[in-house]
C-alpha atoms as one frame of an Amber mdcrd trajectory, in Angstrom:
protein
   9.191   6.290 -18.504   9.178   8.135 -21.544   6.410  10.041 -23.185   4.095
   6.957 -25.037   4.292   4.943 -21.237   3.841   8.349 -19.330   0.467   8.381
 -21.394  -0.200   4.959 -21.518   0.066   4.746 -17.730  -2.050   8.215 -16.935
  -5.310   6.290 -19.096  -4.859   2.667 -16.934  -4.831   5.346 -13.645  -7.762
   6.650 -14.764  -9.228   3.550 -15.619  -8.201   2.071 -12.452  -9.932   4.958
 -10.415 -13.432   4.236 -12.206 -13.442   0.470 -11.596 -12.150   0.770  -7.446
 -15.389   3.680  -7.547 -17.759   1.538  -8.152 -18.823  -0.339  -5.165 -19.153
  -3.882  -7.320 -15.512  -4.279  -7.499 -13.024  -5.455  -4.728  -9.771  -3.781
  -4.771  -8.104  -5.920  -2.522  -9.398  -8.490  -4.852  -8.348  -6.747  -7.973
  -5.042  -6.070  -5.943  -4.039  -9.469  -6.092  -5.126 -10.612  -9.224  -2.933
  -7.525 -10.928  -0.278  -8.636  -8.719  -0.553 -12.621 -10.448  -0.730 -10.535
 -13.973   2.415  -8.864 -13.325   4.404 -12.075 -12.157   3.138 -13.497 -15.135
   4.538 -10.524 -17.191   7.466 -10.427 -15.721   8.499 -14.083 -16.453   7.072
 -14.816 -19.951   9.773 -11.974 -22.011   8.169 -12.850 -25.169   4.930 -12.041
 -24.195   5.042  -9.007 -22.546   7.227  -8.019 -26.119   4.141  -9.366 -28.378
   1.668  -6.935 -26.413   3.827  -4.091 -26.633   4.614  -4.664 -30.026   3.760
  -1.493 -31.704   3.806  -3.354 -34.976   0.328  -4.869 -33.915  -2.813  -3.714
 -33.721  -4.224  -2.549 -30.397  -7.068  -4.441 -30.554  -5.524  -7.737 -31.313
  -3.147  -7.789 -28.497  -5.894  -6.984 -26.439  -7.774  -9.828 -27.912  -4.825
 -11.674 -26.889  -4.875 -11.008 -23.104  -8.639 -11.421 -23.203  -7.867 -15.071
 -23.845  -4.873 -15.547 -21.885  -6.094 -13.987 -18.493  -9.927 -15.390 -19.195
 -10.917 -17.738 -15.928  -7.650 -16.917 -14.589  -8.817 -13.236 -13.102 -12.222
 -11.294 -13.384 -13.506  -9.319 -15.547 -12.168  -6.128 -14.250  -9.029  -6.853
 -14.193  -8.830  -8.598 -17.317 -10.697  -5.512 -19.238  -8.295  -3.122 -17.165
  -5.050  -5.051 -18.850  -6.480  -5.432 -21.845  -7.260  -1.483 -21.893  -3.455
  -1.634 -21.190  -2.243  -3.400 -24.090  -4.370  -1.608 -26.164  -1.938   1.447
 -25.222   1.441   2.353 -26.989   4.254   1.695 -24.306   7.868   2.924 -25.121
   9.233  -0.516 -23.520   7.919  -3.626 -22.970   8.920  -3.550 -19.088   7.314
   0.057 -18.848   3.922  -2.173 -19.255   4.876  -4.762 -16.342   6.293  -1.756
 -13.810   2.605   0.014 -15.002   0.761  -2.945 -14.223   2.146  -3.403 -10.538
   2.065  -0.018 -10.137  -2.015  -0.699 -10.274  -1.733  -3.649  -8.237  -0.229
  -1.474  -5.100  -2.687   1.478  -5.813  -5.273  -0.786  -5.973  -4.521  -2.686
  -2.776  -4.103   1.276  -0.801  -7.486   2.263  -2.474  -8.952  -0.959  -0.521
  -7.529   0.770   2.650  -8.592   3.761   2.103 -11.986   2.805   1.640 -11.854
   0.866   4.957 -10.374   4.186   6.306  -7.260   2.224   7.310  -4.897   4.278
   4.751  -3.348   6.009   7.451  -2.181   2.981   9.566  -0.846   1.595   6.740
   1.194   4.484   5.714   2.465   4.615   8.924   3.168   0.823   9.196   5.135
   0.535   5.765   7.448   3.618   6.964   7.851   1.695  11.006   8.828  -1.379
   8.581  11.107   0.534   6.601  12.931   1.746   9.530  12.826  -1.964  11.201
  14.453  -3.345   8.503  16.741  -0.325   8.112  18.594  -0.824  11.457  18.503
  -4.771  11.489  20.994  -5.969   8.716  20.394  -9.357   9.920  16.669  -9.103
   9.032  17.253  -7.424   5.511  19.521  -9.686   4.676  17.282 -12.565   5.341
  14.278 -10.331   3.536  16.346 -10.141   0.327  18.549 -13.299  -0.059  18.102
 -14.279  -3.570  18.834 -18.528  -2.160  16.039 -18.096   0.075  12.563 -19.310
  -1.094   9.196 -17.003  -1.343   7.330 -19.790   0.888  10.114 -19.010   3.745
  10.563 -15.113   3.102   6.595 -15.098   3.352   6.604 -16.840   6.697   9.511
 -14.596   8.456   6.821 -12.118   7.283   3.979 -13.672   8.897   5.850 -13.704
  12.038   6.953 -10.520  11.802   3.619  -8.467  10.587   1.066 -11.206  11.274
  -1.766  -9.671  13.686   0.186  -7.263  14.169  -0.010  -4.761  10.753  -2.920
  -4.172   8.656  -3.845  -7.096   6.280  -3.076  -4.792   3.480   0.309  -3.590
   4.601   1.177  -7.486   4.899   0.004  -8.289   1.528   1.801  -5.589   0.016
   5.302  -5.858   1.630   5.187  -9.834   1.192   4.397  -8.958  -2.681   7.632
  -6.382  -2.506  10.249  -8.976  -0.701   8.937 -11.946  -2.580   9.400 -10.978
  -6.176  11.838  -7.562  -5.805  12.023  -7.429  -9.688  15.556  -6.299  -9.285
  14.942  -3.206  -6.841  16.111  -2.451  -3.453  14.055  -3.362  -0.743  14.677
   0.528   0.099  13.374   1.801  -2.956  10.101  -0.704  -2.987   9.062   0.978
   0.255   9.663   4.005  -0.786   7.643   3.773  -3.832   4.911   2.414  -1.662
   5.103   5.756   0.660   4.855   7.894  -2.396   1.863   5.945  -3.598   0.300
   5.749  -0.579   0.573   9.784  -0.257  -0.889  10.195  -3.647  -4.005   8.454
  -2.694  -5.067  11.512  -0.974  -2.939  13.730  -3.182  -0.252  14.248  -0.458
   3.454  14.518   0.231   5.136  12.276   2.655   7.460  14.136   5.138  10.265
  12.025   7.220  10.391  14.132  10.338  13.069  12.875  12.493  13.288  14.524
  16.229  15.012  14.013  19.573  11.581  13.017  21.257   7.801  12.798  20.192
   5.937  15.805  18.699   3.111  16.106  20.349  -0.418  16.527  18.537  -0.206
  20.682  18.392   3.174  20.328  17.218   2.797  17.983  14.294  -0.383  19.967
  13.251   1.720  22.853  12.775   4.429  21.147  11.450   1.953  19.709   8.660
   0.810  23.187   7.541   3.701  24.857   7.425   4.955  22.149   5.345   1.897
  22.352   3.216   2.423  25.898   2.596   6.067  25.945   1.893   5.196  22.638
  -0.978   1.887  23.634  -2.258   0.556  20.473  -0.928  -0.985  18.374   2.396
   1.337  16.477   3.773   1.407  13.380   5.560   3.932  12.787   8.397   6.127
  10.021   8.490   7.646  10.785  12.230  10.736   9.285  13.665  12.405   9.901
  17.381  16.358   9.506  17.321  17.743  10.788  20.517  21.266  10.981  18.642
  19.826  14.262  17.263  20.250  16.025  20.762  17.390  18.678  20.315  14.798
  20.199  16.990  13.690  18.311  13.964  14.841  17.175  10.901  12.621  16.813
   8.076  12.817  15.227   4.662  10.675  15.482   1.414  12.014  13.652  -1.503
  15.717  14.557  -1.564  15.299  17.442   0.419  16.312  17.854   3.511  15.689
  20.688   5.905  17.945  20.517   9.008  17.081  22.269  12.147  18.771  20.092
  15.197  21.428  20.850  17.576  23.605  18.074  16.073  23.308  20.104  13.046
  24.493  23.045  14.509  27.432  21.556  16.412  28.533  20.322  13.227  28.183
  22.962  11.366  30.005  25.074  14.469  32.763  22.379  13.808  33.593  22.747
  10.285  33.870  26.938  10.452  35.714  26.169  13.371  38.548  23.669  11.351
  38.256  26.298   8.770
């Protein structure tokens, strides 16, 4: 996003954070009803253009949602896109990515509050690495022929009783309307905000066999100490890696297992 969305965005955050901190509101509730406003967004073109239009005034176009979205959400999420629209937004789809954006931070601030925010991180990164290593299942998860009724029952099946309500709500709203990304990069996105709920980075630590608790608590602070921030864990066991840990953070990647090594021994060796 450029500068007028980056701004735009920071104020709805803010705004967001007020609403979910008063005990009146229900994020999960909110959740969903941001998630309907950003379907809605994302199929009418021309209307997500009129209330971007910087050509109108702000309070007009949020006069305008206030009547489109009245008895079709509450109040706090109608006043919370019509705060939006008030906003300058260097695109009109910077406003619709912005909007869901909410919708998932709202939906991990109802987890959090239910001190479930954990399991859920956790479950969206076991899901992400489920769906990584069974083609079959992606491409079922992400077959453009396939209806949202049918991709939302393989996900029932999957993650019902099974995953937190909240992690199921949030990956059926990611496979059921993609809006053009990657079922890869959805996840991730979730993971990141997920993290930033408690102002964290997410680590993928990949070793031969389970850290145990001491382990992983050192892990964690050195981590924290080399980034400048807490970080959460995402851990994954891959015997392939023969011995030590590899761990990622963003595009990072710090490399410390004996499969490393041997290849590394391997290429100075063909040089």
């Amino acid at each position: 996003m450029n500068g007028a969305s980056r701004e735009a965005l920071a104020a709805a955050r803010e705004r967001l954070d007020a609403l979910t901190d008063s005990t009146s509101v229900d994020a999960a509730k909110l959740a969903e009803e941001l998630a309907a406003v950003t379907a809605l967004l994302d199929r009418e073109v021309s209307l997500r253009r009129v209330l971007t239009d910087p050509a109108q005034a702000g309070e007009a176009k949020a006069e305008l949602a206030g009547r489109l979205l009245s008895g079709q959400v509450g109040g706090p999420a109608a006043d919370l896109v019509s705060g939006m629209v008030r906003s300058r937004w260097s695109q009109p789809r910077d406003l619709v990515d912005s909007v869901e954006e909410l919708s998932a931070t709202a939906e991990l601030t109802a987890a959090q509050q239910t001190g479930s925010l954990d399991d859920v991180e956790d479950e969206l990164f076991r899901f992400g690495r489920i769906v990584e290593s069974s083609p079959a299942l992606r491409s079922a998860l992400t077959d453009r022929s396939a209806t949202a009724t049918a991709k939302t029952g393989l996900l029932a099946g999957l993650l019902g009783g099974r995953a937190n309500p909240a992690t199921e709500r949030l990956v059926v709203r990611l496979v059921t309307r993609p809006r053009g990304r990657s079922l890869e990069a959805g996840l991730q996105t979730l993971s990141r905000l997920a993290a930033a709920r408690r102002d964290r980075m997410v680590a993928v630590v990949t070793s031969a066999v389970p850290l145990s608790d001491g382990q992983k608590q050192r892990l964690g602070a050195a981590l924290a100490r080399l980034y400048g921030h807490s970080m959460h864990l995402n851990l994954d066991v891959d015997p392939e890696v023969l011995g030590g840990i590899s761990v990622r953070v963003g595009d990072e990647v710090i490399n410390g297992t004996v499969a490393d090594r041997l290849e590394e021994a391997e290429r100075r060796l063909a040089g």
